[in-house]
Amino acid sequence: MEYILLTLSWTVFYTLHSLLASSKLKRILRVKIGSAFKWYRLFYSVFSLVLITGIMVQSALIPKIILISKGTFTIYLGYLFAAFGTIILVKSAKKIALSNFIGFNSSEQKQEKLVISGIYSKIRHPLYAGLILVFLGYFFFSGSVTAAVHLACLLVYLPFGIYFEEKNLIDLFGDQYKVYRTKVPAILPWL
């Protein structure tokens, strides 16, 4: 039962993530709340952080059931994947204005520019790639059913998340993003 509730929590989180990030909702809110919209991104970030914290607390309270035994090799793989994932997350964060991404810059943002250099020249969604590796690393390190549920929920969500994110990016950047999308793979650089 705990795993069903955990899966439901991730489903709620990912659904709200996609809904609150949609261009259509942002356009509606920009009209409805006017100048207060400048705080929307910060609200979105804080709301997401609260939900993630709730999911982490929820998962910590689930009794640990081990799927794979913890050994030197699995611990090594866990650290390896998590380290590479963290490196990708940091490299991708360096290419975007993190203060704007989180919402600390409350002024109306200037026209955003499409980032296609650095790690973004190899994969379109390095944040998702980094998260996959971190979650995979956590699974190998922990070996628990809970870690497997976290990873499985992320992997199930990704096609939907990428679809909706790319719709927003096409709305924002138009043909420039469409051309970029044809040249750069989504998550795996060799595909």
Coordinates of N, CA and C in Angstrom, one line a residue:
M1 N 0.8 -1.2 0.0 CA 0.0 0.0 0.0 C 0.9 1.3 0.0
E2 N 2.0 1.2 0.8 CA 2.9 2.4 0.8 C 3.4 2.8 -0.6
Y3 N 3.7 1.7 -1.4 CA 4.3 2.0 -2.7 C 3.3 2.6 -3.6
I4 N 2.0 2.2 -3.5 CA 0.9 2.7 -4.3 C 0.8 4.2 -3.9
L5 N 0.8 4.5 -2.6 CA 0.7 5.9 -2.2 C 1.9 6.7 -2.7
L6 N 3.1 6.1 -2.7 CA 4.3 6.8 -3.1 C 4.2 7.1 -4.6
T7 N 3.7 6.1 -5.4 CA 3.5 6.3 -6.8 C 2.5 7.3 -7.1
L8 N 1.4 7.4 -6.3 CA 0.4 8.4 -6.4 C 1.0 9.8 -6.1
S9 N 1.8 9.9 -5.1 CA 2.4 11.2 -4.8 C 3.3 11.7 -6.0
W10 N 4.1 10.8 -6.6 CA 4.9 11.2 -7.7 C 4.0 11.6 -8.9
T11 N 2.9 10.8 -9.1 CA 2.0 11.2 -10.2 C 1.4 12.6 -10.0
V12 N 1.0 12.9 -8.7 CA 0.5 14.2 -8.4 C 1.6 15.3 -8.7
F13 N 2.8 15.0 -8.2 CA 3.9 15.9 -8.4 C 4.2 16.2 -9.9
Y14 N 4.3 15.1 -10.7 CA 4.7 15.3 -12.1 C 3.5 15.9 -12.9
T15 N 2.3 15.6 -12.5 CA 1.1 16.2 -13.2 C 1.1 17.7 -12.9
L16 N 1.3 18.1 -11.6 CA 1.3 19.5 -11.3 C 2.5 20.2 -11.9
H17 N 3.6 19.5 -12.0 CA 4.8 20.1 -12.6 C 4.5 20.5 -14.0
S18 N 3.9 19.6 -14.8 CA 3.6 19.8 -16.2 C 2.6 20.9 -16.3
L19 N 1.5 20.8 -15.5 CA 0.4 21.8 -15.6 C 0.9 23.2 -15.3
L20 N 1.6 23.3 -14.2 CA 2.0 24.7 -13.7 C 3.1 25.3 -14.6
A21 N 3.8 24.4 -15.4 CA 4.8 24.9 -16.3 C 4.3 25.2 -17.7
S22 N 3.0 24.9 -17.9 CA 2.5 25.1 -19.3 C 2.4 26.5 -19.7
S23 N 2.7 26.8 -21.0 CA 2.6 28.1 -21.5 C 1.2 28.7 -21.5
K24 N 0.2 27.8 -21.7 CA -1.2 28.2 -21.7 C -1.6 28.7 -20.3
L25 N -1.3 28.0 -19.3 CA -1.6 28.5 -17.9 C -0.9 29.8 -17.6
K26 N 0.3 29.9 -18.0 CA 1.1 31.1 -17.7 C 0.5 32.3 -18.4
R27 N 0.0 32.1 -19.7 CA -0.6 33.2 -20.4 C -1.9 33.6 -19.7
I28 N -2.7 32.7 -19.2 CA -3.9 33.0 -18.5 C -3.6 33.7 -17.2
L29 N -2.7 33.2 -16.5 CA -2.3 33.8 -15.2 C -1.7 35.2 -15.3
R30 N -1.0 35.4 -16.4 CA -0.4 36.7 -16.6 C -1.5 37.8 -16.8
V31 N -2.6 37.4 -17.5 CA -3.7 38.3 -17.6 C -4.5 38.4 -16.3
K32 N -4.7 37.3 -15.6 CA -5.6 37.3 -14.4 C -4.9 38.0 -13.2
I33 N -3.6 37.8 -13.0 CA -3.0 38.3 -11.8 C -2.1 39.5 -12.1
G34 N -2.0 39.9 -13.3 CA -1.2 41.1 -13.7 C 0.2 41.2 -13.2
S35 N 0.5 42.3 -12.5 CA 1.9 42.5 -12.1 C 2.4 41.5 -11.1
A36 N 1.5 40.8 -10.4 CA 1.9 39.8 -9.4 C 2.5 38.5 -10.1
F37 N 2.3 38.4 -11.4 CA 2.8 37.3 -12.2 C 4.3 37.2 -12.1
K38 N 5.0 38.3 -11.8 CA 6.4 38.3 -11.7 C 6.9 37.3 -10.6
W39 N 6.0 37.0 -9.7 CA 6.4 36.1 -8.6 C 6.0 34.7 -8.8
Y40 N 5.4 34.4 -10.0 CA 4.9 33.1 -10.3 C 6.0 32.0 -10.3
R41 N 7.1 32.3 -10.9 CA 8.2 31.3 -11.0 C 8.7 30.9 -9.6
L42 N 8.8 31.9 -8.7 CA 9.3 31.7 -7.3 C 8.2 30.8 -6.6
F43 N 6.9 31.2 -6.8 CA 5.9 30.3 -6.1 C 6.0 28.9 -6.6
Y44 N 6.1 28.7 -7.9 CA 6.2 27.4 -8.6 C 7.4 26.6 -8.0
S45 N 8.6 27.3 -7.8 CA 9.7 26.6 -7.3 C 9.6 26.2 -5.8
V46 N 9.0 27.1 -5.0 CA 8.8 26.8 -3.6 C 7.7 25.7 -3.5
F47 N 6.7 25.8 -4.2 CA 5.6 24.8 -4.2 C 6.2 23.4 -4.6
S48 N 7.0 23.4 -5.6 CA 7.7 22.1 -6.0 C 8.6 21.6 -4.9
L49 N 9.3 22.4 -4.3 CA 10.2 22.0 -3.2 C 9.5 21.4 -2.0
V50 N 8.3 22.0 -1.7 CA 7.5 21.5 -0.6 C 7.0 20.1 -1.0
L51 N 6.5 20.0 -2.2 CA 6.0 18.6 -2.7 C 7.1 17.6 -2.7
I52 N 8.3 17.9 -3.2 CA 9.4 17.0 -3.2 C 9.8 16.6 -1.7
T53 N 9.8 17.6 -0.9 CA 10.2 17.3 0.5 C 9.1 16.4 1.1
G54 N 7.9 16.6 0.8 CA 6.8 15.7 1.3 C 7.0 14.3 0.8
I55 N 7.4 14.1 -0.5 CA 7.6 12.8 -1.0 C 8.9 12.1 -0.4
M56 N 9.9 12.9 -0.1 CA 11.1 12.4 0.6 C 10.8 11.9 2.0
V57 N 10.0 12.7 2.7 CA 9.6 12.3 4.1 C 8.7 11.0 4.0
Q58 N 7.8 11.0 3.1 CA 6.9 9.9 2.9 C 7.7 8.6 2.6
S59 N 8.7 8.7 1.7 CA 9.5 7.6 1.4 C 10.4 7.1 2.5
A60 N 10.9 8.1 3.4 CA 11.7 7.7 4.5 C 10.9 6.9 5.6
L61 N 9.6 7.1 5.6 CA 8.7 6.4 6.5 C 8.3 5.0 6.1
I62 N 8.6 4.7 4.8 CA 8.3 3.4 4.3 C 9.3 2.4 4.8
P63 N 8.9 1.2 5.4 CA 9.8 0.2 5.8 C 10.7 -0.2 4.6
K64 N 12.0 -0.4 4.9 CA 12.9 -0.7 3.8 C 12.9 -2.1 3.4
I65 N 12.5 -2.4 2.1 CA 12.6 -3.7 1.6 C 13.6 -3.7 0.5
I66 N 14.6 -4.6 0.6 CA 15.7 -4.6 -0.3 C 15.4 -5.5 -1.6
L67 N 15.7 -4.9 -2.7 CA 15.6 -5.6 -4.0 C 16.9 -6.2 -4.4
I68 N 18.0 -5.4 -4.3 CA 19.3 -5.9 -4.6 C 20.2 -5.7 -3.4
S69 N 21.0 -6.7 -3.2 CA 21.9 -6.7 -2.0 C 22.9 -5.6 -2.2
K70 N 23.2 -4.9 -1.1 CA 24.2 -3.9 -1.1 C 25.6 -4.6 -1.0
G71 N 26.4 -4.2 -2.0 CA 27.8 -4.8 -2.0 C 28.7 -3.7 -2.5
T72 N 30.0 -4.0 -2.5 CA 31.0 -3.0 -3.0 C 30.7 -2.5 -4.4
F73 N 30.3 -3.5 -5.3 CA 30.0 -3.1 -6.7 C 28.8 -2.2 -6.8
T74 N 27.7 -2.6 -6.1 CA 26.5 -1.8 -6.2 C 26.7 -0.4 -5.6
I75 N 27.4 -0.3 -4.5 CA 27.7 1.0 -3.9 C 28.6 1.8 -4.9
Y76 N 29.6 1.2 -5.5 CA 30.4 1.9 -6.5 C 29.5 2.4 -7.6
L77 N 28.7 1.5 -8.2 CA 27.8 2.0 -9.3 C 26.9 3.1 -8.8
G78 N 26.4 3.0 -7.6 CA 25.5 4.1 -7.1 C 26.2 5.4 -7.0
Y79 N 27.4 5.4 -6.5 CA 28.2 6.7 -6.4 C 28.6 7.2 -7.8
L80 N 28.9 6.2 -8.7 CA 29.3 6.6 -10.1 C 28.2 7.3 -10.8
F81 N 27.0 6.6 -10.8 CA 25.9 7.2 -11.5 C 25.4 8.5 -10.9
A82 N 25.4 8.6 -9.6 CA 25.0 9.8 -8.9 C 26.0 10.9 -9.2
A83 N 27.3 10.6 -9.2 CA 28.3 11.6 -9.4 C 28.2 12.2 -10.9
F84 N 28.0 11.3 -11.9 CA 27.9 11.7 -13.2 C 26.6 12.5 -13.4
G85 N 25.5 12.1 -12.7 CA 24.2 12.8 -12.8 C 24.4 14.2 -12.2
T86 N 25.1 14.3 -11.1 CA 25.3 15.6 -10.5 C 26.2 16.5 -11.3
I87 N 27.2 16.0 -12.0 CA 28.0 16.8 -12.9 C 27.2 17.3 -14.0
I88 N 26.3 16.5 -14.6 CA 25.4 16.9 -15.7 C 24.5 18.0 -15.2
L89 N 23.9 17.8 -14.0 CA 23.0 18.8 -13.5 C 23.7 20.2 -13.3
V90 N 24.9 20.1 -12.7 CA 25.7 21.4 -12.5 C 26.1 22.0 -13.8
K91 N 26.6 21.2 -14.8 CA 26.9 21.8 -16.1 C 25.7 22.4 -16.8
S92 N 24.6 21.8 -16.7 CA 23.4 22.4 -17.3 C 22.9 23.6 -16.6
A93 N 23.1 23.6 -15.3 CA 22.7 24.8 -14.5 C 23.5 26.0 -14.8
K94 N 24.8 25.7 -15.2 CA 25.7 26.8 -15.5 C 25.3 27.6 -16.8
K95 N 24.6 26.9 -17.6 CA 24.3 27.4 -18.9 C 23.0 28.3 -18.9
I96 N 22.2 28.1 -17.8 CA 21.0 28.9 -17.7 C 21.1 29.8 -16.5
A97 N 20.3 30.9 -16.5 CA 20.3 31.8 -15.4 C 19.5 31.2 -14.2
L98 N 20.2 30.6 -13.3 CA 19.6 29.9 -12.2 C 18.7 30.8 -11.4
S99 N 19.0 32.0 -11.2 CA 18.1 32.9 -10.4 C 16.8 33.1 -11.1
N100 N 16.8 33.2 -12.5 CA 15.6 33.2 -13.2 C 14.8 31.9 -13.2
F101 N 15.6 30.8 -13.3 CA 15.0 29.5 -13.3 C 14.2 29.2 -12.0
I102 N 14.8 29.6 -10.8 CA 14.2 29.4 -9.5 C 13.1 30.5 -9.3
G103 N 13.3 31.7 -9.8 CA 12.3 32.8 -9.6 C 12.8 33.9 -8.7
F104 N 14.1 33.9 -8.4 CA 14.6 35.0 -7.5 C 14.6 36.3 -8.2
N105 N 14.7 36.3 -9.5 CA 14.7 37.6 -10.3 C 13.2 37.9 -10.5
S106 N 12.6 38.7 -9.7 CA 11.2 38.9 -9.7 C 10.7 39.9 -10.8
S107 N 11.7 40.6 -11.4 CA 11.3 41.5 -12.5 C 10.8 40.8 -13.7
E108 N 10.1 41.4 -14.5 CA 9.6 40.8 -15.8 C 10.9 40.4 -16.6
Q109 N 10.9 39.2 -17.0 CA 12.1 38.8 -17.7 C 12.2 39.3 -19.1
K110 N 13.4 39.6 -19.6 CA 13.6 39.9 -21.0 C 13.3 38.7 -21.8
Q111 N 13.3 38.9 -23.1 CA 13.1 37.8 -24.0 C 14.2 36.8 -23.7
E112 N 13.8 35.5 -23.4 CA 14.8 34.5 -23.2 C 15.5 34.1 -24.5
K113 N 16.7 33.6 -24.3 CA 17.5 33.1 -25.4 C 17.6 31.5 -25.3
L114 N 17.5 30.9 -26.5 CA 17.6 29.4 -26.5 C 19.0 29.1 -26.3
V115 N 19.3 28.3 -25.3 CA 20.7 27.8 -25.0 C 20.9 26.5 -25.7
I116 N 21.9 26.6 -26.6 CA 22.3 25.4 -27.4 C 23.8 25.1 -27.4
S117 N 24.5 25.7 -26.5 CA 25.9 25.5 -26.4 C 26.2 24.6 -25.1
G118 N 27.5 24.2 -25.0 CA 27.9 23.4 -23.9 C 27.2 22.1 -23.9
I119 N 26.7 21.6 -22.8 CA 26.0 20.3 -22.7 C 24.7 20.3 -23.5
Y120 N 24.1 21.5 -23.7 CA 22.9 21.6 -24.5 C 23.2 21.4 -26.0
S121 N 24.4 21.3 -26.4 CA 24.8 21.0 -27.8 C 24.8 19.5 -28.0
K122 N 24.8 18.7 -26.9 CA 24.9 17.3 -27.0 C 23.5 16.6 -26.7
I123 N 22.8 17.2 -25.7 CA 21.4 16.7 -25.4 C 20.5 17.9 -25.1
R124 N 19.3 17.8 -25.4 CA 18.3 18.8 -25.2 C 17.8 19.0 -23.8
H125 N 17.8 17.9 -23.1 CA 17.3 17.9 -21.7 C 18.3 17.3 -20.7
P126 N 19.4 18.0 -20.5 CA 20.4 17.6 -19.5 C 19.9 17.5 -18.1
L127 N 19.0 18.3 -17.7 CA 18.4 18.2 -16.4 C 17.7 16.9 -16.1
Y128 N 17.0 16.4 -17.1 CA 16.3 15.1 -17.0 C 17.4 14.0 -17.0
A129 N 18.4 14.1 -17.9 CA 19.4 13.1 -18.0 C 20.2 13.0 -16.6
G130 N 20.5 14.2 -16.0 CA 21.1 14.2 -14.7 C 20.3 13.5 -13.6
L131 N 19.0 13.9 -13.7 CA 18.1 13.3 -12.7 C 18.0 11.7 -12.8
I132 N 17.9 11.3 -14.1 CA 17.9 9.8 -14.3 C 19.1 9.2 -13.6
L133 N 20.3 9.7 -13.9 CA 21.5 9.2 -13.3 C 21.6 9.3 -11.8
V134 N 21.1 10.3 -11.2 CA 21.0 10.5 -9.8 C 20.1 9.4 -9.2
F135 N 18.9 9.3 -9.7 CA 17.9 8.3 -9.2 C 18.4 6.9 -9.4
L136 N 19.1 6.7 -10.6 CA 19.7 5.3 -10.8 C 20.8 5.1 -9.8
G137 N 21.6 6.1 -9.5 CA 22.6 5.9 -8.5 C 22.1 5.6 -7.1
Y138 N 21.0 6.3 -6.8 CA 20.3 6.1 -5.5 C 19.8 4.7 -5.4
F139 N 19.2 4.2 -6.6 CA 18.7 2.8 -6.6 C 19.9 1.8 -6.3
F140 N 21.0 2.0 -7.0 CA 22.1 1.0 -6.9 C 22.7 1.1 -5.5
F141 N 22.8 2.3 -4.9 CA 23.3 2.5 -3.6 C 22.4 1.9 -2.5
S142 N 21.1 2.2 -2.7 CA 20.1 1.8 -1.7 C 19.7 0.4 -1.9
G143 N 19.4 0.0 -3.1 CA 18.9 -1.3 -3.5 C 17.4 -1.6 -3.0
S144 N 16.7 -0.5 -2.6 CA 15.4 -0.7 -2.0 C 14.3 -0.6 -3.0
V145 N 13.1 -1.1 -2.7 CA 12.0 -1.0 -3.5 C 11.6 0.5 -3.6
T146 N 11.7 1.2 -2.6 CA 11.4 2.6 -2.6 C 12.2 3.4 -3.7
A147 N 13.5 3.1 -3.7 CA 14.4 3.7 -4.7 C 13.9 3.3 -6.1
A148 N 13.5 2.0 -6.3 CA 13.0 1.5 -7.6 C 11.8 2.3 -8.0
V149 N 10.9 2.5 -7.0 CA 9.6 3.3 -7.3 C 10.0 4.7 -7.8
H150 N 10.9 5.4 -7.1 CA 11.3 6.7 -7.5 C 11.8 6.7 -8.9
L151 N 12.7 5.8 -9.2 CA 13.3 5.7 -10.6 C 12.2 5.4 -11.6
A152 N 11.4 4.4 -11.3 CA 10.3 4.0 -12.3 C 9.3 5.1 -12.5
C153 N 9.0 5.9 -11.5 CA 8.0 7.0 -11.7 C 8.7 8.1 -12.6
L154 N 9.9 8.3 -12.4 CA 10.6 9.3 -13.2 C 10.7 8.8 -14.7
L155 N 11.0 7.6 -14.9 CA 11.2 7.1 -16.2 C 9.8 7.0 -17.0
V156 N 8.7 6.8 -16.2 CA 7.4 6.8 -16.8 C 7.0 8.2 -17.2
Y157 N 7.3 9.1 -16.3 CA 7.0 10.5 -16.6 C 7.7 11.2 -17.7
L158 N 9.0 10.8 -17.9 CA 9.9 11.6 -18.8 C 9.3 11.8 -20.2
P159 N 8.7 10.8 -20.9 CA 8.2 11.0 -22.2 C 7.1 12.1 -22.2
F160 N 6.3 12.1 -21.2 CA 5.2 13.2 -21.1 C 5.8 14.5 -20.7
G161 N 6.8 14.5 -19.8 CA 7.4 15.8 -19.4 C 8.2 16.4 -20.6
I162 N 8.9 15.6 -21.3 CA 9.6 16.1 -22.5 C 8.6 16.6 -23.5
Y163 N 7.5 15.9 -23.8 CA 6.5 16.3 -24.7 C 6.0 17.7 -24.4
F164 N 5.6 17.9 -23.1 CA 5.0 19.2 -22.7 C 6.0 20.3 -22.6
E165 N 7.2 19.9 -22.2 CA 8.3 21.0 -22.1 C 8.6 21.4 -23.5
E166 N 8.7 20.5 -24.5 CA 9.0 20.9 -25.8 C 7.9 21.7 -26.5
K167 N 6.6 21.4 -26.1 CA 5.5 22.3 -26.6 C 5.8 23.7 -26.1
N168 N 6.1 23.9 -24.9 CA 6.4 25.2 -24.3 C 7.6 25.9 -25.0
L169 N 8.6 25.1 -25.3 CA 9.8 25.7 -26.0 C 9.5 26.1 -27.4
I170 N 8.7 25.3 -28.1 CA 8.3 25.7 -29.4 C 7.4 27.0 -29.4
D171 N 6.5 27.1 -28.4 CA 5.8 28.3 -28.2 C 6.7 29.5 -28.0
L172 N 7.7 29.3 -27.2 CA 8.7 30.4 -26.9 C 9.6 30.7 -28.0
F173 N 10.2 29.7 -28.6 CA 11.3 29.9 -29.6 C 10.9 29.6 -31.0
G174 N 9.8 29.0 -31.3 CA 9.3 28.7 -32.6 C 10.2 27.8 -33.4
D175 N 10.5 28.2 -34.7 CA 11.3 27.4 -35.6 C 12.7 27.2 -35.1
Q176 N 13.2 28.2 -34.4 CA 14.6 28.0 -33.9 C 14.7 26.7 -33.0
Y177 N 13.7 26.5 -32.2 CA 13.7 25.3 -31.4 C 13.4 24.0 -32.2
K178 N 12.5 24.1 -33.2 CA 12.2 23.0 -34.1 C 13.5 22.5 -34.8
V179 N 14.3 23.4 -35.3 CA 15.6 23.1 -36.0 C 16.5 22.4 -35.0
Y180 N 16.6 23.0 -33.8 CA 17.5 22.5 -32.7 C 17.1 21.1 -32.4
R181 N 15.8 20.9 -32.3 CA 15.3 19.5 -31.9 C 15.6 18.5 -32.9
T182 N 15.7 18.9 -34.2 CA 16.1 17.9 -35.2 C 17.6 17.5 -35.2
K183 N 18.4 18.4 -34.6 CA 19.8 18.2 -34.7 C 20.4 17.6 -33.4
V184 N 19.7 17.7 -32.3 CA 20.2 17.3 -31.0 C 19.3 16.3 -30.3
P185 N 19.8 15.2 -29.9 CA 18.9 14.2 -29.2 C 18.4 14.6 -27.9
A186 N 17.3 14.1 -27.4 CA 16.6 14.5 -26.2 C 17.5 14.2 -24.9
I187 N 17.8 13.0 -24.7 CA 18.5 12.6 -23.5 C 19.8 11.9 -23.7
L188 N 19.8 11.0 -24.6 CA 21.0 10.1 -24.8 C 21.8 10.7 -26.0
P189 N 23.1 11.1 -25.8 CA 23.8 11.8 -26.9 C 24.1 11.0 -28.1
W190 N 24.0 9.7 -28.0 CA 24.4 8.9 -29.2 C 23.1 8.5 -30.0
L191 N 21.9 8.9 -29.5 CA 20.7 8.5 -30.3 C 20.2 9.7 -31.1

